[in-house]
Amino acid sequence: MIATRLASSTLTIFILVTLVFFMAHLTPGGPAYSILGMKATAASVQQLNARLGLDAPIWKQYLIWWWHLFQGKLGYSYLLSRPVGSLLWQYEINTLVFYTVSIVLSTALSILLGLVQGVYFGYWPAKLIGGLQLAGYALPGFFVAAMLVLWFSVELHWLPASGISNLREVHPGVGSYAAHLVLPVVTVTILTVSGLSRYFGEAVHEELGKDYVRTARAKGVSFQAILFGHVIRNALRPLVTILGLSFPYIFTGGVIVESVFNYPGLGWLMWRSALSQDYPILIAIVLIIGVLTILGNLLADIVNGLLDPRASYE
Amino acid sequence: MRILALLLALLVAAPAAAAQKGDCGTIVIPTGVGVSSSADITSFSPLFGTSLYNAQSAALLYLGLIWLNADRQIDWSRSLASSITTPDQGTTYLVTLRPWHWSDGVPVTTADVTYAFQLIQEMGTTYPGYGTGGMPTIIKRLDVIDATHFKVVLTRQVNPVWYIDNGLSQLEPLPRHSWSHYTMDQIWQSQSTPSFFNVVDGPLKIQRLDVGLDAIFVPNPAYEGPKMHFQRLVFRFLESDGAEIQGVESGDLDLADLPDALWNTAHDLPGIYTVQLPPSSGWNEIQLNFRNPQSAFLNDVRIRDAMQDAVDQNQIIKLVFHGAGKASYADLPPLPPDFLSPAMRTGQYPVGYDPAKARALLAQAGYTPGPDGMMRKDGKPLMFTALFSTGDADITQEVELIQADLRKAGIDMKVRQIEFNQLLALLYGPPDGWQAAWIGETTGAYPSGEGSYATGAGENSGGYSDAEMDKLIDASIYQPGLNGLYAYEDYLSAQQPTLTFAEADVVVLARDRIHGVDKFIDANANYYPEQLYCTEGST
């Protein structure tokens, strides 16, 4: 079963990468125009394309790309003049830190808020949380980010507006990096908790209405024991599935929040690579997203299996 | 009395002390400040400076043979050449290098000049300055006389001002002893690697590049020019104008461009003052495609003049640029008076806002207004589509105002926004791919049009061709004196091969601690880092 699943996943990734490769290369323009800018002439573009190997037929470039991939090479960024692998790693670390903190914080807060919402369903705490969830869900990410910067950076000068460290310090410490993470993490957390906590709240409420809970209560088991011993465990399953789907974001980040905060993460890199048609970076990131999405699903299924032994993978 | 005198002296001395040039520590500014929106620095090599940001970075590391100030005059104090003579009035140029050293102590010599020329020749058409000033094909040979003298012999006699300003200025000595064992491919691949650029002769060295984030420069300890007043100069890449403003307000940045959209709010920010810079050497234009059969009407100069006459640039300057800008009626940058034709010097142009004249010209060309007020000829409307790239609110507003003015004259200009890369690809693509395109443009120091308007020129993407224009361009390049340039300028303004529009003056926001901003950036987008200083005692 797992072998079949891996085979179909591999096929999916192959199709995804192929589609993106051809779509990127067939889009009018090309990296030569990004590199040459206003100095681009027909002759200079042609010469530069020859230097970059972009004058070969697309099918040949495609095969060369796969050949290099099997050799462990992701290519060379046309614009940034760096090996793609080292670039991805540099940006990846930033994204990993950012989104891991965000997801962990979001998950913890979502469980807490969802628990309260589910337990007090129909009462004012649940309604208050519901209202906040709706507000948070409706707000666009760039708006939340911009407002946080306006208040905490511009008005109050409590936190930096953008970047990853204080550039005025020759050797910025951990504190500097942490301070620059606060607003981006808060932004992502607000946006994530709004939806995630609602899912969990609904799941908790649904579990609390089930027969086994009623039976346990009738047998005299304490509410806390039922809640923490059974309800949460069962209510976590849909949350785990959603987190599994969110797994790629830990590695690939998000374009909007990273752009607003000028945070050099993978999402930001992907966006800029797409705009400047820096194909090697763009296709490498798509490959990573594809692999991670599949891994994330697999991981979610495994965790769900641990949470509920009745789940079967055969 | 003595006490009074002492107190008076102290009172006078205090502001004087405060104005002394103190060290700034680390200065953080966005890339392109004072010139353009922020973007990445992706190369430090003078050979590959295709973007403004890369060219600015390279200019901080390497001194050019000549440095032209905003008045198009050679600033010998910043030039590696100490003299340039042309004994035969334009074919041969004798250049003397001043005593100067690379940062590792090796003297800068003519071998570094010939090395740079070899690399330029090897790059061919991918060299950013290819064709400008005839580089490199106009050079017949480059003869080294000794370590500090060399001779450039051209294939023919040219106007020395043209050649020195546009051509010779590109011969920037490069560290032969450090680079010569690398191939061109290796030099290409190392263009963003700071350690590759450890031998420089300019005021700064590159310490670190965080790709996509920032570039950190430090003073070159071996620099033989003016002293810097900072320990580090950090260029940050920022995604938006808003991020720049927020940066300077929050203290993350020391300078930022003031976008026109935030003009009203940004003049009263605490701890921040504004500096209005002189007009930059760039301008905005709508390039016209003469190759497209659907734009055949553009070949009629009356139509082009009518379009230029229909647009009220002063209103655009007032509404979009808050009064800080200058109208443009010819495809030329703001020039010092010496470089302007006598007519232009007095503000006389063959075109200018005159809607009645615009309609008269259209009538002469055979157009009459239809029932909807739009001009028609033989049943066909006077209509075209202009492409412009996304992302700049000022450009969007300016284009909308131009569109409205053209509509009043009966000309239907439709607009379509596309990505800049795709815009460039269309410009050099099939003839029917575009009709008009909005572009920001600059020119060489000597504004002859051989790259843009000569028949078949590399940057002549619209395929403009006019025998008289070719003749006048040649005269501006090959005849001595400036009369040839003046005649070309007047004809250019009358012909309007592109439609030119106002460019805003740049206003920079600066934090109170930092000074010298007005001298830091000149109209040619050159940076003078030694001009920046801080109030003593500030950090």
JSON list of N, CA, C and O in Angstrom, two decimals, chain A residues 92-129:
[
{"chain": "A", "resi": 92, "resn": "GLU", "atom": "N", "xyz": [15.83, 28.68, 3.26]},
{"chain": "A", "resi": 92, "resn": "GLU", "atom": "CA", "xyz": [15.06, 27.64, 3.94]},
{"chain": "A", "resi": 92, "resn": "GLU", "atom": "C", "xyz": [15.19, 27.75, 5.44]},
{"chain": "A", "resi": 92, "resn": "GLU", "atom": "O", "xyz": [14.22, 27.59, 6.19]},
{"chain": "A", "resi": 93, "resn": "ILE", "atom": "N", "xyz": [16.38, 28.02, 5.92]},
{"chain": "A", "resi": 93, "resn": "ILE", "atom": "CA", "xyz": [16.60, 28.14, 7.36]},
{"chain": "A", "resi": 93, "resn": "ILE", "atom": "C", "xyz": [15.70, 29.24, 7.92]},
{"chain": "A", "resi": 93, "resn": "ILE", "atom": "O", "xyz": [15.06, 29.07, 8.96]},
{"chain": "A", "resi": 94, "resn": "ASN", "atom": "N", "xyz": [15.66, 30.37, 7.21]},
{"chain": "A", "resi": 94, "resn": "ASN", "atom": "CA", "xyz": [14.81, 31.47, 7.67]},
{"chain": "A", "resi": 94, "resn": "ASN", "atom": "C", "xyz": [13.35, 31.05, 7.74]},
{"chain": "A", "resi": 94, "resn": "ASN", "atom": "O", "xyz": [12.65, 31.33, 8.71]},
{"chain": "A", "resi": 95, "resn": "THR", "atom": "N", "xyz": [12.91, 30.37, 6.70]},
{"chain": "A", "resi": 95, "resn": "THR", "atom": "CA", "xyz": [11.50, 29.95, 6.66]},
{"chain": "A", "resi": 95, "resn": "THR", "atom": "C", "xyz": [11.21, 28.90, 7.72]},
{"chain": "A", "resi": 95, "resn": "THR", "atom": "O", "xyz": [10.17, 28.95, 8.40]},
{"chain": "A", "resi": 96, "resn": "LEU", "atom": "N", "xyz": [12.12, 27.97, 7.89]},
{"chain": "A", "resi": 96, "resn": "LEU", "atom": "CA", "xyz": [11.91, 26.90, 8.88]},
{"chain": "A", "resi": 96, "resn": "LEU", "atom": "C", "xyz": [11.71, 27.49, 10.27]},
{"chain": "A", "resi": 96, "resn": "LEU", "atom": "O", "xyz": [10.78, 27.12, 10.99]},
{"chain": "A", "resi": 97, "resn": "VAL", "atom": "N", "xyz": [12.59, 28.40, 10.63]},
{"chain": "A", "resi": 97, "resn": "VAL", "atom": "CA", "xyz": [12.49, 29.00, 11.96]},
{"chain": "A", "resi": 97, "resn": "VAL", "atom": "C", "xyz": [11.17, 29.75, 12.09]},
{"chain": "A", "resi": 97, "resn": "VAL", "atom": "O", "xyz": [10.41, 29.55, 13.05]},
{"chain": "A", "resi": 98, "resn": "PHE", "atom": "N", "xyz": [10.90, 30.58, 11.13]},
{"chain": "A", "resi": 98, "resn": "PHE", "atom": "CA", "xyz": [9.71, 31.42, 11.15]},
{"chain": "A", "resi": 98, "resn": "PHE", "atom": "C", "xyz": [8.45, 30.58, 11.27]},
{"chain": "A", "resi": 98, "resn": "PHE", "atom": "O", "xyz": [7.63, 30.76, 12.19]},
{"chain": "A", "resi": 99, "resn": "TYR", "atom": "N", "xyz": [8.29, 29.64, 10.35]},
{"chain": "A", "resi": 99, "resn": "TYR", "atom": "CA", "xyz": [7.03, 28.93, 10.30]},
{"chain": "A", "resi": 99, "resn": "TYR", "atom": "C", "xyz": [6.90, 27.83, 11.34]},
{"chain": "A", "resi": 99, "resn": "TYR", "atom": "O", "xyz": [5.79, 27.49, 11.76]},
{"chain": "A", "resi": 100, "resn": "THR", "atom": "N", "xyz": [8.03, 27.28, 11.77]},
{"chain": "A", "resi": 100, "resn": "THR", "atom": "CA", "xyz": [7.94, 26.28, 12.83]},
{"chain": "A", "resi": 100, "resn": "THR", "atom": "C", "xyz": [7.42, 26.95, 14.10]},
{"chain": "A", "resi": 100, "resn": "THR", "atom": "O", "xyz": [6.49, 26.44, 14.76]},
{"chain": "A", "resi": 101, "resn": "VAL", "atom": "N", "xyz": [8.00, 28.09, 14.44]},
{"chain": "A", "resi": 101, "resn": "VAL", "atom": "CA", "xyz": [7.52, 28.83, 15.63]},
{"chain": "A", "resi": 101, "resn": "VAL", "atom": "C", "xyz": [6.05, 29.18, 15.45]},
{"chain": "A", "resi": 101, "resn": "VAL", "atom": "O", "xyz": [5.24, 29.02, 16.37]},
{"chain": "A", "resi": 102, "resn": "SER", "atom": "N", "xyz": [5.71, 29.65, 14.25]},
{"chain": "A", "resi": 102, "resn": "SER", "atom": "CA", "xyz": [4.31, 30.07, 13.99]},
{"chain": "A", "resi": 102, "resn": "SER", "atom": "C", "xyz": [3.36, 28.90, 14.11]},
{"chain": "A", "resi": 102, "resn": "SER", "atom": "O", "xyz": [2.29, 29.01, 14.74]},
{"chain": "A", "resi": 103, "resn": "ILE", "atom": "N", "xyz": [3.71, 27.78, 13.52]},
{"chain": "A", "resi": 103, "resn": "ILE", "atom": "CA", "xyz": [2.80, 26.62, 13.53]},
{"chain": "A", "resi": 103, "resn": "ILE", "atom": "C", "xyz": [2.66, 26.07, 14.94]},
{"chain": "A", "resi": 103, "resn": "ILE", "atom": "O", "xyz": [1.55, 25.70, 15.38]},
{"chain": "A", "resi": 104, "resn": "VAL", "atom": "N", "xyz": [3.77, 25.99, 15.65]},
{"chain": "A", "resi": 104, "resn": "VAL", "atom": "CA", "xyz": [3.71, 25.46, 17.02]},
{"chain": "A", "resi": 104, "resn": "VAL", "atom": "C", "xyz": [2.82, 26.37, 17.87]},
{"chain": "A", "resi": 104, "resn": "VAL", "atom": "O", "xyz": [1.93, 25.90, 18.60]},
{"chain": "A", "resi": 105, "resn": "LEU", "atom": "N", "xyz": [3.07, 27.67, 17.77]},
{"chain": "A", "resi": 105, "resn": "LEU", "atom": "CA", "xyz": [2.27, 28.64, 18.55]},
{"chain": "A", "resi": 105, "resn": "LEU", "atom": "C", "xyz": [0.80, 28.58, 18.12]},
{"chain": "A", "resi": 105, "resn": "LEU", "atom": "O", "xyz": [-0.11, 28.58, 18.96]},
{"chain": "A", "resi": 106, "resn": "SER", "atom": "N", "xyz": [0.59, 28.52, 16.82]},
{"chain": "A", "resi": 106, "resn": "SER", "atom": "CA", "xyz": [-0.79, 28.47, 16.30]},
{"chain": "A", "resi": 106, "resn": "SER", "atom": "C", "xyz": [-1.50, 27.22, 16.79]},
{"chain": "A", "resi": 106, "resn": "SER", "atom": "O", "xyz": [-2.68, 27.27, 17.17]},
{"chain": "A", "resi": 107, "resn": "THR", "atom": "N", "xyz": [-0.80, 26.11, 16.75]},
{"chain": "A", "resi": 107, "resn": "THR", "atom": "CA", "xyz": [-1.43, 24.85, 17.16]},
{"chain": "A", "resi": 107, "resn": "THR", "atom": "C", "xyz": [-1.81, 24.90, 18.63]},
{"chain": "A", "resi": 107, "resn": "THR", "atom": "O", "xyz": [-2.92, 24.53, 19.02]},
{"chain": "A", "resi": 108, "resn": "ALA", "atom": "N", "xyz": [-0.87, 25.37, 19.44]},
{"chain": "A", "resi": 108, "resn": "ALA", "atom": "CA", "xyz": [-1.14, 25.43, 20.89]},
{"chain": "A", "resi": 108, "resn": "ALA", "atom": "C", "xyz": [-2.32, 26.35, 21.17]},
{"chain": "A", "resi": 108, "resn": "ALA", "atom": "O", "xyz": [-3.24, 26.00, 21.92]},
{"chain": "A", "resi": 109, "resn": "LEU", "atom": "N", "xyz": [-2.31, 27.53, 20.55]},
{"chain": "A", "resi": 109, "resn": "LEU", "atom": "CA", "xyz": [-3.41, 28.48, 20.78]},
{"chain": "A", "resi": 109, "resn": "LEU", "atom": "C", "xyz": [-4.72, 27.94, 20.23]},
{"chain": "A", "resi": 109, "resn": "LEU", "atom": "O", "xyz": [-5.79, 28.15, 20.83]},
{"chain": "A", "resi": 110, "resn": "SER", "atom": "N", "xyz": [-4.64, 27.28, 19.08]},
{"chain": "A", "resi": 110, "resn": "SER", "atom": "CA", "xyz": [-5.86, 26.74, 18.46]},
{"chain": "A", "resi": 110, "resn": "SER", "atom": "C", "xyz": [-6.49, 25.69, 19.35]},
{"chain": "A", "resi": 110, "resn": "SER", "atom": "O", "xyz": [-7.72, 25.63, 19.51]},
{"chain": "A", "resi": 111, "resn": "ILE", "atom": "N", "xyz": [-5.66, 24.84, 19.93]},
{"chain": "A", "resi": 111, "resn": "ILE", "atom": "CA", "xyz": [-6.18, 23.79, 20.82]},
{"chain": "A", "resi": 111, "resn": "ILE", "atom": "C", "xyz": [-6.83, 24.43, 22.03]},
{"chain": "A", "resi": 111, "resn": "ILE", "atom": "O", "xyz": [-7.94, 24.07, 22.45]},
{"chain": "A", "resi": 112, "resn": "LEU", "atom": "N", "xyz": [-6.17, 25.43, 22.57]},
{"chain": "A", "resi": 112, "resn": "LEU", "atom": "CA", "xyz": [-6.69, 26.09, 23.77]},
{"chain": "A", "resi": 112, "resn": "LEU", "atom": "C", "xyz": [-8.02, 26.77, 23.46]},
{"chain": "A", "resi": 112, "resn": "LEU", "atom": "O", "xyz": [-9.03, 26.56, 24.16]},
{"chain": "A", "resi": 113, "resn": "LEU", "atom": "N", "xyz": [-8.02, 27.58, 22.41]},
{"chain": "A", "resi": 113, "resn": "LEU", "atom": "CA", "xyz": [-9.24, 28.33, 22.07]},
{"chain": "A", "resi": 113, "resn": "LEU", "atom": "C", "xyz": [-10.35, 27.38, 21.62]},
{"chain": "A", "resi": 113, "resn": "LEU", "atom": "O", "xyz": [-11.53, 27.57, 21.97]},
{"chain": "A", "resi": 114, "resn": "GLY", "atom": "N", "xyz": [-9.98, 26.38, 20.84]},
{"chain": "A", "resi": 114, "resn": "GLY", "atom": "CA", "xyz": [-10.96, 25.43, 20.35]},
{"chain": "A", "resi": 114, "resn": "GLY", "atom": "C", "xyz": [-11.60, 24.63, 21.47]},
{"chain": "A", "resi": 114, "resn": "GLY", "atom": "O", "xyz": [-12.80, 24.34, 21.46]},
{"chain": "A", "resi": 115, "resn": "LEU", "atom": "N", "xyz": [-10.78, 24.32, 22.45]},
{"chain": "A", "resi": 115, "resn": "LEU", "atom": "CA", "xyz": [-11.27, 23.59, 23.62]},
{"chain": "A", "resi": 115, "resn": "LEU", "atom": "C", "xyz": [-12.32, 24.41, 24.35]},
{"chain": "A", "resi": 115, "resn": "LEU", "atom": "O", "xyz": [-13.41, 23.92, 24.67]},
{"chain": "A", "resi": 116, "resn": "VAL", "atom": "N", "xyz": [-11.98, 25.64, 24.60]},
{"chain": "A", "resi": 116, "resn": "VAL", "atom": "CA", "xyz": [-12.91, 26.55, 25.29]},
{"chain": "A", "resi": 116, "resn": "VAL", "atom": "C", "xyz": [-14.19, 26.70, 24.46]},
{"chain": "A", "resi": 116, "resn": "VAL", "atom": "O", "xyz": [-15.30, 26.64, 24.97]},
{"chain": "A", "resi": 117, "resn": "GLN", "atom": "N", "xyz": [-13.99, 26.86, 23.17]},
{"chain": "A", "resi": 117, "resn": "GLN", "atom": "CA", "xyz": [-15.15, 27.07, 22.28]},
{"chain": "A", "resi": 117, "resn": "GLN", "atom": "C", "xyz": [-16.05, 25.83, 22.28]},
{"chain": "A", "resi": 117, "resn": "GLN", "atom": "O", "xyz": [-17.28, 25.94, 22.30]},
{"chain": "A", "resi": 118, "resn": "GLY", "atom": "N", "xyz": [-15.41, 24.67, 22.20]},
{"chain": "A", "resi": 118, "resn": "GLY", "atom": "CA", "xyz": [-16.19, 23.43, 22.15]},
{"chain": "A", "resi": 118, "resn": "GLY", "atom": "C", "xyz": [-16.91, 23.14, 23.45]},
{"chain": "A", "resi": 118, "resn": "GLY", "atom": "O", "xyz": [-18.08, 22.77, 23.48]},
{"chain": "A", "resi": 119, "resn": "VAL", "atom": "N", "xyz": [-16.21, 23.37, 24.57]},
{"chain": "A", "resi": 119, "resn": "VAL", "atom": "CA", "xyz": [-16.80, 23.08, 25.88]},
{"chain": "A", "resi": 119, "resn": "VAL", "atom": "C", "xyz": [-17.92, 24.05, 26.20]},
{"chain": "A", "resi": 119, "resn": "VAL", "atom": "O", "xyz": [-18.96, 23.67, 26.73]},
{"chain": "A", "resi": 120, "resn": "TYR", "atom": "N", "xyz": [-17.71, 25.32, 25.87]},
{"chain": "A", "resi": 120, "resn": "TYR", "atom": "CA", "xyz": [-18.71, 26.34, 26.20]},
{"chain": "A", "resi": 120, "resn": "TYR", "atom": "C", "xyz": [-19.59, 26.68, 25.01]},
{"chain": "A", "resi": 120, "resn": "TYR", "atom": "O", "xyz": [-20.09, 27.80, 24.89]},
{"chain": "A", "resi": 121, "resn": "PHE", "atom": "N", "xyz": [-19.78, 25.73, 24.14]},
{"chain": "A", "resi": 121, "resn": "PHE", "atom": "CA", "xyz": [-20.57, 25.95, 22.94]},
{"chain": "A", "resi": 121, "resn": "PHE", "atom": "C", "xyz": [-21.96, 26.49, 23.30]},
{"chain": "A", "resi": 121, "resn": "PHE", "atom": "O", "xyz": [-22.64, 25.95, 24.15]},
{"chain": "A", "resi": 122, "resn": "GLY", "atom": "N", "xyz": [-22.35, 27.58, 22.66]},
{"chain": "A", "resi": 122, "resn": "GLY", "atom": "CA", "xyz": [-23.65, 28.19, 22.91]},
{"chain": "A", "resi": 122, "resn": "GLY", "atom": "C", "xyz": [-23.60, 29.27, 23.99]},
{"chain": "A", "resi": 122, "resn": "GLY", "atom": "O", "xyz": [-24.53, 30.05, 24.14]},
{"chain": "A", "resi": 123, "resn": "TYR", "atom": "N", "xyz": [-22.50, 29.31, 24.73]},
{"chain": "A", "resi": 123, "resn": "TYR", "atom": "CA", "xyz": [-22.36, 30.33, 25.77]},
{"chain": "A", "resi": 123, "resn": "TYR", "atom": "C", "xyz": [-21.45, 31.45, 25.29]},
{"chain": "A", "resi": 123, "resn": "TYR", "atom": "O", "xyz": [-20.82, 31.36, 24.26]},
{"chain": "A", "resi": 124, "resn": "TRP", "atom": "N", "xyz": [-21.38, 32.52, 26.11]},
{"chain": "A", "resi": 124, "resn": "TRP", "atom": "CA", "xyz": [-20.69, 33.72, 25.65]},
{"chain": "A", "resi": 124, "resn": "TRP", "atom": "C", "xyz": [-19.21, 33.51, 25.34]},
{"chain": "A", "resi": 124, "resn": "TRP", "atom": "O", "xyz": [-18.70, 34.11, 24.39]},
{"chain": "A", "resi": 125, "resn": "PRO", "atom": "N", "xyz": [-18.47, 32.63, 26.10]},
{"chain": "A", "resi": 125, "resn": "PRO", "atom": "CA", "xyz": [-17.06, 32.49, 25.71]},
{"chain": "A", "resi": 125, "resn": "PRO", "atom": "C", "xyz": [-16.91, 31.94, 24.29]},
{"chain": "A", "resi": 125, "resn": "PRO", "atom": "O", "xyz": [-16.06, 32.40, 23.53]},
{"chain": "A", "resi": 126, "resn": "ALA", "atom": "N", "xyz": [-17.77, 30.98, 23.93]},
{"chain": "A", "resi": 126, "resn": "ALA", "atom": "CA", "xyz": [-17.69, 30.40, 22.59]},
{"chain": "A", "resi": 126, "resn": "ALA", "atom": "C", "xyz": [-18.08, 31.43, 21.54]},
{"chain": "A", "resi": 126, "resn": "ALA", "atom": "O", "xyz": [-17.48, 31.48, 20.46]},
{"chain": "A", "resi": 127, "resn": "LYS", "atom": "N", "xyz": [-19.07, 32.24, 21.88]},
{"chain": "A", "resi": 127, "resn": "LYS", "atom": "CA", "xyz": [-19.52, 33.25, 20.91]},
{"chain": "A", "resi": 127, "resn": "LYS", "atom": "C", "xyz": [-18.44, 34.31, 20.72]},
{"chain": "A", "resi": 127, "resn": "LYS", "atom": "O", "xyz": [-18.20, 34.76, 19.60]},
{"chain": "A", "resi": 128, "resn": "LEU", "atom": "N", "xyz": [-17.81, 34.68, 21.82]},
{"chain": "A", "resi": 128, "resn": "LEU", "atom": "CA", "xyz": [-16.73, 35.68, 21.72]},
{"chain": "A", "resi": 128, "resn": "LEU", "atom": "C", "xyz": [-15.60, 35.14, 20.86]},
{"chain": "A", "resi": 128, "resn": "LEU", "atom": "O", "xyz": [-15.10, 35.82, 19.95]},
{"chain": "A", "resi": 129, "resn": "ILE", "atom": "N", "xyz": [-15.23, 33.91, 21.13]},
{"chain": "A", "resi": 129, "resn": "ILE", "atom": "CA", "xyz": [-14.14, 33.30, 20.34]},
{"chain": "A", "resi": 129, "resn": "ILE", "atom": "C", "xyz": [-14.56, 33.18, 18.89]},
{"chain": "A", "resi": 129, "resn": "ILE", "atom": "O", "xyz": [-13.78, 33.43, 17.97]}
]
